[in-house]
Coordinates of C-alpha atoms and ligand atoms in Angstrom, one line a residue:
M1 CA -18.9 9.1 29.4
S2 CA -20.7 5.9 28.2
F3 CA -20.3 4.7 24.7
D4 CA -23.1 5.1 22.3
L5 CA -23.6 1.9 20.3
K6 CA -24.2 3.2 16.8
P7 CA -22.2 3.7 13.6
H8 CA -19.7 6.6 14.0
R9 CA -18.4 8.8 11.2
L10 CA -14.6 9.0 11.2
S11 CA -12.6 11.9 10.0
G12 CA -9.4 10.7 8.4
T13 CA -6.0 12.4 8.1
I14 CA -4.8 13.6 4.7
Q15 CA -1.0 13.1 4.1
H16 CA 0.4 15.7 1.7
Y17 CA 3.4 13.7 0.5
A18 CA 5.2 15.3 -2.5
W19 CA 4.2 12.5 -4.9
G20 CA 0.4 13.0 -4.3
A21 CA -2.1 14.1 -6.9
K22 CA -2.8 17.8 -7.3
G23 CA -5.6 20.1 -8.5
E24 CA -8.2 18.4 -10.7
Q25 CA -6.3 15.1 -10.3
A26 CA -6.7 15.1 -6.6
L27 CA -9.1 12.2 -6.0
I28 CA -8.9 12.6 -2.2
A29 CA -10.0 16.2 -2.3
R30 CA -12.8 15.3 -4.7
L31 CA -14.1 12.4 -2.5
L32 CA -14.0 14.6 0.6
K33 CA -15.7 17.4 -1.3
I34 CA -13.0 20.0 -0.5
T35 CA -11.4 22.4 -2.9
P36 CA -7.8 21.4 -3.4
E37 CA -5.3 24.1 -2.6
N38 CA -3.1 25.2 -5.5
D39 CA -0.1 23.0 -6.0
K40 CA -0.7 21.1 -2.8
P41 CA -0.4 17.3 -3.2
Y42 CA -3.1 15.1 -1.8
A43 CA -1.3 11.8 -1.5
E44 CA -3.0 9.6 1.1
L45 CA -6.1 9.6 3.3
W46 CA -5.5 7.5 6.5
I47 CA -8.5 5.9 8.2
G48 CA -7.7 4.0 11.4
A49 CA -5.9 4.4 14.7
H50 CA -2.2 4.5 13.8
P51 CA -0.4 6.7 16.4
K52 CA 1.1 8.8 13.6
A53 CA -2.4 9.9 12.4
P54 CA -5.4 8.5 14.2
S55 CA -8.8 9.3 12.8
H56 CA -11.2 11.2 14.9
L57 CA -14.9 10.8 15.8
I58 CA -17.4 13.3 17.2
Y59 CA -18.9 11.9 20.4
Q60 CA -21.4 13.9 22.5
G61 CA -20.3 17.1 20.8
K62 CA -16.6 16.5 21.4
S63 CA -13.9 15.2 19.1
Y64 CA -12.0 12.1 20.2
S65 CA -9.2 10.3 18.5
L66 CA -10.1 6.7 17.6
D67 CA -7.3 5.3 19.8
T68 CA -8.7 7.2 22.8
I69 CA -12.1 5.6 22.2
L70 CA -10.4 2.1 21.7
S71 CA -8.6 2.4 25.0
K72 CA -11.8 3.4 26.9
Y73 CA -14.1 0.8 25.3
P74 CA -11.9 -1.9 23.8
R75 CA -14.3 -4.8 23.9
L76 CA -17.4 -2.9 22.8
V77 CA -15.6 -1.4 19.8
L78 CA -13.0 -4.0 18.8
G79 CA -14.8 -7.1 20.0
E80 CA -13.6 -9.8 22.4
E81 CA -11.7 -11.9 19.9
V82 CA -9.9 -9.0 18.4
V83 CA -8.8 -7.7 21.8
D84 CA -7.7 -11.2 22.9
K85 CA -5.7 -11.7 19.7
F86 CA -4.2 -8.3 18.9
G87 CA -4.6 -6.3 22.1
I88 CA -6.2 -2.9 22.4
T89 CA -5.5 -1.7 18.9
L90 CA -7.2 -1.6 15.6
P91 CA -5.3 -4.3 13.8
F92 CA -5.5 -2.6 10.3
L93 CA -5.1 0.7 8.6
L94 CA -7.2 1.7 5.6
K95 CA -6.0 4.3 3.1
I96 CA -6.8 6.0 -0.2
L97 CA -3.6 6.4 -2.1
S98 CA -3.5 8.8 -5.0
A99 CA -0.2 9.1 -6.8
Q100 CA 0.7 11.5 -9.6
E101 CA 4.5 10.9 -9.2
P102 CA 6.3 7.7 -8.3
L103 CA 6.7 6.8 -4.7
S104 CA 10.1 5.5 -3.4
I105 CA 11.0 1.9 -4.1
Q106 CA 10.5 0.2 -0.8
V107 CA 10.2 -3.1 1.1
H108 CA 8.4 -4.0 4.3
P109 CA 9.7 -6.4 7.0
D110 CA 8.0 -9.5 8.3
K111 CA 6.9 -9.6 12.0
Q112 CA 10.3 -10.8 13.4
Q113 CA 12.4 -8.5 11.3
A114 CA 10.1 -5.6 12.3
R115 CA 10.6 -6.3 16.0
L116 CA 14.4 -6.5 15.5
L117 CA 14.6 -3.3 13.5
N118 CA 12.6 -1.5 16.1
Q119 CA 14.8 -2.9 18.9
Y120 CA 18.1 -1.9 17.3
D121 CA 17.1 1.4 15.5
P122 CA 13.9 2.8 17.1
Q123 CA 14.6 6.2 15.6
N124 CA 14.3 5.0 12.0
Y125 CA 11.9 2.2 12.8
P126 CA 9.5 3.4 15.5
D127 CA 7.0 0.9 14.4
S128 CA 7.5 -2.7 15.5
N129 CA 4.7 -4.2 13.4
H130 CA 5.0 -5.9 10.0
K131 CA 3.2 -4.3 7.0
P132 CA 1.7 -6.7 4.4
E133 CA -0.5 -4.6 2.1
I134 CA -3.2 -5.0 -0.6
A135 CA -3.8 -2.5 -3.3
L136 CA -7.4 -2.4 -4.7
V137 CA -7.4 -0.4 -7.9
L138 CA -10.0 2.4 -8.2
D139 CA -9.2 3.4 -11.8
E140 CA -5.7 2.5 -12.9
L141 CA -2.5 1.7 -11.2
E142 CA 1.0 1.5 -12.6
C143 CA 3.6 0.0 -10.3
L144 CA 6.8 -1.9 -9.9
A145 CA 6.7 -5.0 -7.7
G146 CA 8.9 -8.1 -7.3
F147 CA 11.9 -9.0 -9.5
R148 CA 11.4 -9.8 -13.2
P149 CA 11.7 -13.4 -14.3
A150 CA 15.3 -14.7 -14.6
N151 CA 15.2 -15.0 -18.4
E152 CA 14.2 -11.3 -18.7
L153 CA 16.9 -10.2 -16.3
R154 CA 19.5 -12.3 -18.3
M155 CA 18.3 -10.5 -21.5
L156 CA 18.6 -7.2 -19.7
L157 CA 22.2 -7.8 -18.8
S158 CA 23.0 -8.8 -22.4
D159 CA 21.1 -5.8 -23.8
Y160 CA 22.9 -3.4 -21.4
P161 CA 26.6 -4.0 -21.2
A162 CA 26.8 -0.9 -19.0
I163 CA 25.2 -2.8 -16.1
A164 CA 26.8 -6.1 -16.9
S165 CA 30.3 -4.6 -17.1
V166 CA 30.0 -3.0 -13.6
L167 CA 28.9 -6.4 -12.2
S168 CA 31.1 -8.4 -14.5
G169 CA 33.6 -9.3 -11.8
H170 CA 30.9 -11.7 -10.6
E171 CA 30.4 -15.0 -12.2
F172 CA 26.7 -15.1 -11.4
I173 CA 25.8 -14.1 -14.9
D174 CA 26.4 -17.7 -16.0
I175 CA 24.4 -19.3 -13.2
S176 CA 21.8 -21.5 -14.8
D177 CA 19.5 -22.0 -11.8
D178 CA 16.9 -19.2 -12.1
R179 CA 16.4 -18.6 -8.4
Q180 CA 20.0 -18.6 -7.5
F181 CA 20.7 -16.2 -10.5
V182 CA 18.1 -13.6 -9.3
R183 CA 19.4 -13.9 -5.7
E184 CA 23.0 -13.3 -6.8
L185 CA 22.0 -10.4 -9.1
W186 CA 20.3 -8.7 -6.2
Q187 CA 23.2 -9.3 -3.8
H188 CA 25.9 -8.2 -6.2
S189 CA 23.9 -5.1 -7.2
L190 CA 23.5 -4.2 -3.6
T191 CA 27.2 -4.6 -2.8
T192 CA 28.3 -2.8 -6.0
F193 CA 26.0 0.1 -5.8
Q194 CA 25.3 0.8 -2.1
N195 CA 26.7 4.1 -1.0
Q196 CA 28.5 4.5 -4.3
P197 CA 26.9 7.5 -5.9
L198 CA 29.8 7.9 -8.4
I199 CA 29.5 4.3 -9.7
I200 CA 25.7 4.7 -9.9
D201 CA 26.1 8.0 -11.7
Q202 CA 28.6 6.6 -14.2
T203 CA 26.5 3.5 -14.9
L204 CA 23.4 5.7 -15.4
K205 CA 25.3 7.9 -17.9
D206 CA 26.5 4.8 -19.8
L207 CA 23.0 3.5 -19.9
A208 CA 21.5 6.7 -21.1
R209 CA 24.2 6.9 -23.9
Q210 CA 23.4 3.4 -25.0
Q211 CA 19.7 4.1 -25.0
N212 CA 20.1 7.1 -27.2
N213 CA 22.0 5.0 -29.7
D214 CA 19.7 2.0 -29.5
S215 CA 16.0 2.7 -29.8
A216 CA 15.3 -1.0 -30.2
I217 CA 15.3 -1.5 -26.4
D218 CA 11.8 -0.4 -25.6
D219 CA 9.8 -1.8 -22.8
A220 CA 7.7 -0.3 -20.0
N221 CA 10.6 -0.4 -17.6
V222 CA 13.0 1.3 -20.0
Q223 CA 10.3 4.0 -20.8
F224 CA 9.9 4.7 -17.1
F225 CA 13.7 4.7 -16.5
L226 CA 14.1 7.3 -19.3
Q227 CA 11.3 9.4 -18.0
M228 CA 12.9 9.6 -14.6
Q229 CA 16.2 10.5 -16.2
R230 CA 14.7 13.2 -18.3
Q231 CA 13.1 14.7 -15.2
G232 CA 16.6 15.0 -13.8
H233 CA 16.3 12.5 -11.0
A234 CA 19.4 12.4 -8.9
P235 CA 21.8 9.4 -9.3
D236 CA 20.0 6.8 -7.2
F237 CA 20.1 3.0 -6.8
G238 CA 16.4 3.1 -7.4
L239 CA 16.9 4.1 -11.1
L240 CA 18.8 0.9 -11.7
L241 CA 16.2 -1.1 -9.8
I242 CA 13.5 0.2 -12.2
L243 CA 15.1 -2.1 -14.8
F244 CA 15.1 -5.1 -12.5
L245 CA 11.6 -5.1 -11.2
Q246 CA 8.3 -6.3 -12.7
Y247 CA 6.2 -3.6 -14.2
W248 CA 2.4 -3.9 -13.6
H249 CA -0.4 -2.0 -15.2
L250 CA -3.6 -2.8 -13.4
Y251 CA -7.2 -1.6 -13.8
K252 CA -10.4 -1.0 -11.8
S253 CA -11.1 -3.7 -9.2
D254 CA -7.8 -5.5 -9.7
A255 CA -6.1 -6.2 -6.4
L256 CA -2.4 -6.8 -5.8
F257 CA -1.1 -8.3 -2.5
I258 CA 2.4 -7.3 -1.5
P259 CA 3.8 -9.5 1.2
A260 CA 7.0 -8.9 3.3
G261 CA 10.3 -8.9 1.4
V262 CA 8.9 -7.7 -2.0
L263 CA 10.5 -4.6 -3.4
H264 CA 7.8 -2.3 -4.8
A265 CA 6.9 1.2 -5.9
Y266 CA 3.6 2.6 -6.8
I267 CA 4.1 4.9 -9.9
R268 CA 0.8 6.4 -10.8
G269 CA -2.9 5.9 -10.1
N270 CA -5.6 5.7 -7.4
I271 CA -6.1 2.8 -5.0
V272 CA -7.7 1.8 -1.8
E273 CA -4.9 0.4 0.2
C274 CA -5.3 -1.8 3.3
M275 CA -2.5 -3.0 5.6
T276 CA -1.7 -4.0 9.1
N277 CA -1.6 -1.0 11.5
S278 CA 1.9 -0.1 10.5
D279 CA 4.1 2.5 8.8
N280 CA 7.2 0.3 8.6
V281 CA 9.1 1.2 5.4
I282 CA 12.7 0.4 4.3
R283 CA 13.5 2.5 1.3
A284 CA 15.7 1.4 -1.6
G285 CA 15.6 4.3 -4.0
L286 CA 13.8 7.0 -6.0
T287 CA 14.0 9.1 -2.9
T288 CA 16.2 11.5 -1.0
K289 CA 15.0 10.0 2.3
F290 CA 17.1 7.6 4.5
K291 CA 18.2 4.5 2.6
D292 CA 19.2 1.6 4.9
Y293 CA 21.2 -0.8 2.8
Q294 CA 21.9 -3.2 5.7
A295 CA 18.2 -3.5 6.4
L296 CA 17.5 -3.8 2.7
A297 CA 19.9 -6.7 2.4
T298 CA 18.2 -8.5 5.4
V299 CA 14.6 -7.8 4.5
T300 CA 14.5 -8.0 0.7
N301 CA 13.6 -11.5 -0.6
P302 CA 14.3 -11.4 -4.3
E303 CA 12.3 -14.7 -4.8
A304 CA 9.2 -13.3 -3.1
Q305 CA 6.5 -12.1 -5.5
P306 CA 3.4 -10.0 -5.2
S307 CA 0.2 -11.7 -6.3
I308 CA -3.0 -10.8 -8.0
V309 CA -5.9 -11.5 -5.6
L310 CA -9.0 -12.8 -7.2
P311 CA -12.1 -12.0 -5.1
R312 CA -14.6 -14.5 -3.7
I313 CA -17.9 -13.1 -4.8
H314 CA -21.1 -13.6 -2.8
N315 CA -24.2 -11.5 -3.2
G316 CA -22.4 -8.4 -4.7
K317 CA -19.7 -8.6 -2.0
K318 CA -16.2 -9.2 -3.3
T319 CA -13.9 -10.4 -0.6
Y320 CA -10.2 -10.2 -1.2
Q321 CA -8.6 -12.9 1.0
I322 CA -4.9 -12.7 1.7
A323 CA -2.4 -14.2 4.0
A324 CA -2.7 -11.7 6.9
E325 CA -4.9 -12.4 9.9
E326 CA -5.2 -8.7 10.8
F327 CA -7.5 -7.7 8.0
R328 CA -9.8 -8.7 5.1
L329 CA -10.8 -6.2 2.5
A330 CA -14.1 -6.3 0.7
E331 CA -15.7 -4.2 -2.0
I332 CA -19.5 -4.2 -2.1
E333 CA -21.9 -2.9 -4.8
L334 CA -25.5 -2.3 -3.8
N335 CA -28.6 -1.4 -5.8
E336 CA -32.1 -0.7 -4.7
K337 CA -32.8 -4.4 -4.4
K338 CA -29.6 -5.5 -2.8
Y339 CA -28.6 -4.9 0.8
L340 CA -26.1 -6.2 3.3
T341 CA -26.7 -7.3 6.9
I342 CA -24.1 -7.4 9.6
N343 CA -24.3 -8.9 13.0
R344 CA -22.4 -8.1 16.2
G345 CA -18.9 -9.7 16.5
E346 CA -16.0 -7.7 15.4
V347 CA -15.0 -4.1 14.5
R348 CA -15.5 -3.0 10.9
I349 CA -14.7 0.1 8.9
I350 CA -16.6 1.2 5.9
L351 CA -15.5 3.7 3.2
V352 CA -18.1 4.9 0.7
L353 CA -16.6 5.1 -2.8
E354 CA -19.7 6.0 -4.9
G355 CA -23.3 6.9 -4.3
E356 CA -25.0 7.1 -1.0
I357 CA -25.7 4.3 1.6
R358 CA -28.2 4.1 4.3
I359 CA -27.1 2.3 7.5
S360 CA -29.9 1.3 9.8
W361 CA -29.7 -0.3 13.3
A362 CA -32.0 -0.9 16.2
G363 CA -31.6 2.7 17.4
G364 CA -31.9 4.6 14.2
E365 CA -30.7 5.1 10.6
E366 CA -28.4 7.5 8.8
L367 CA -27.2 8.3 5.3
Y368 CA -23.6 8.4 4.3
T369 CA -22.3 9.7 1.0
S370 CA -19.1 9.0 -1.1
G371 CA -15.9 9.9 0.7
E372 CA -17.4 9.3 4.2
S373 CA -15.9 6.6 6.4
I374 CA -17.8 4.9 9.2
L375 CA -16.8 2.8 12.3
L376 CA -19.1 -0.1 13.1
P377 CA -18.5 -1.1 16.7
A378 CA -18.2 -4.8 17.3
A379 CA -21.1 -4.8 19.8
L380 CA -23.5 -3.2 17.4
D381 CA -26.0 -5.8 16.2
K382 CA -28.4 -6.2 13.3
V383 CA -27.0 -3.6 11.0
K384 CA -28.5 -3.2 7.6
I385 CA -26.8 -1.4 4.8
S386 CA -28.9 -0.4 1.8
T387 CA -29.1 2.2 -0.9
K388 CA -31.9 4.0 -2.8
H389 CA -30.2 3.9 -6.2
S390 CA -26.8 2.3 -6.4
A391 CA -23.6 2.6 -4.3
R392 CA -20.2 1.1 -4.0
F393 CA -18.2 0.9 -0.7
C394 CA -15.3 -1.0 0.7
M395 CA -15.3 -2.6 4.1
V396 CA -12.5 -3.9 6.3
E397 CA -13.0 -6.7 8.7
V398 CA -10.6 -8.7 10.8
E399 CA -9.6 -12.0 9.2
G400 CA -10.4 -15.2 11.0
N401 CA -13.3 -13.9 13.2
Ligands
LIG1 ZN1 4.4 -0.5 0.5

């Protein structure tokens, strides 16, 4: 078969993880115009070529997975520079993430750590790639990410003798250097609580007792902690971590970048998420899945912080630039007067969020509506994207090309 140089519709894979949105809340079902099945969670939509769930495209009447197409036509689809730099693989993975319940608290390794984890424990770490990620908020997002500032953590320990007393054998509470204090708090928490469900359980009970007696302690972290307890969440290191991590409440078009080493958990909301082509996760808590304390100790960097990414705005295109060469996420708003042109060079993936776009190229034109995702092959030249009314879409390109 010879490859047809045109935009190709991609069909993504829905992941029905337990924390996903259900029923009327299920944004992914709404975008894809499917009726959500009763009580079935619609957590993530994956668009890309990750071996766990590659997207498919219809070509000459047959369905092919994107990675099959990439291996047959790497330079036409990915582009010369992308193949030379990253090999025959799509360097990024695009998702819609729709959370009704909290995800596990997790951290992602850097490139070198990812290679080592894969080498020593391929069963738990089948992926040898790092996973920096950016969350672009579609409506609202509540999440935990990065440790709270040292002064807040010191206050927390003085407000909660239950935690301080378990950790009290350690002198770090008096450390005046902020960075060292946070580092030591993390290390001592890890050694005190890892694989110690009884200690965790006792500490949580003491905390709950104190909170019942002391309604004065009232911040977003404590509210979330109490909510998880009321729901009968099993004793878990993650419940304590809720109190240590920074609580973020973000709104439409805000973007949060989470680099390697930052502990984080999305709690509720809808986002477009873009990351390197990786599913490399080390879990710390709020989950019954495998928790690897040794990897947590190595990979977590309590000083690393997420960052709000302010877009560079040009002609209705907002580009969210981050420190990862594998991808660059952009959000584009068009109206009947505004259009976007794209020339040959590198692979791009588009996901229509609102309205309808028209893509025209030398060989034709086609309409795409919200929820559809489209592969623009690198060798496709002189593409014009426009709309009759108004439309919003996001586009992923490879950084640095
Ligand atoms: Zn993550």
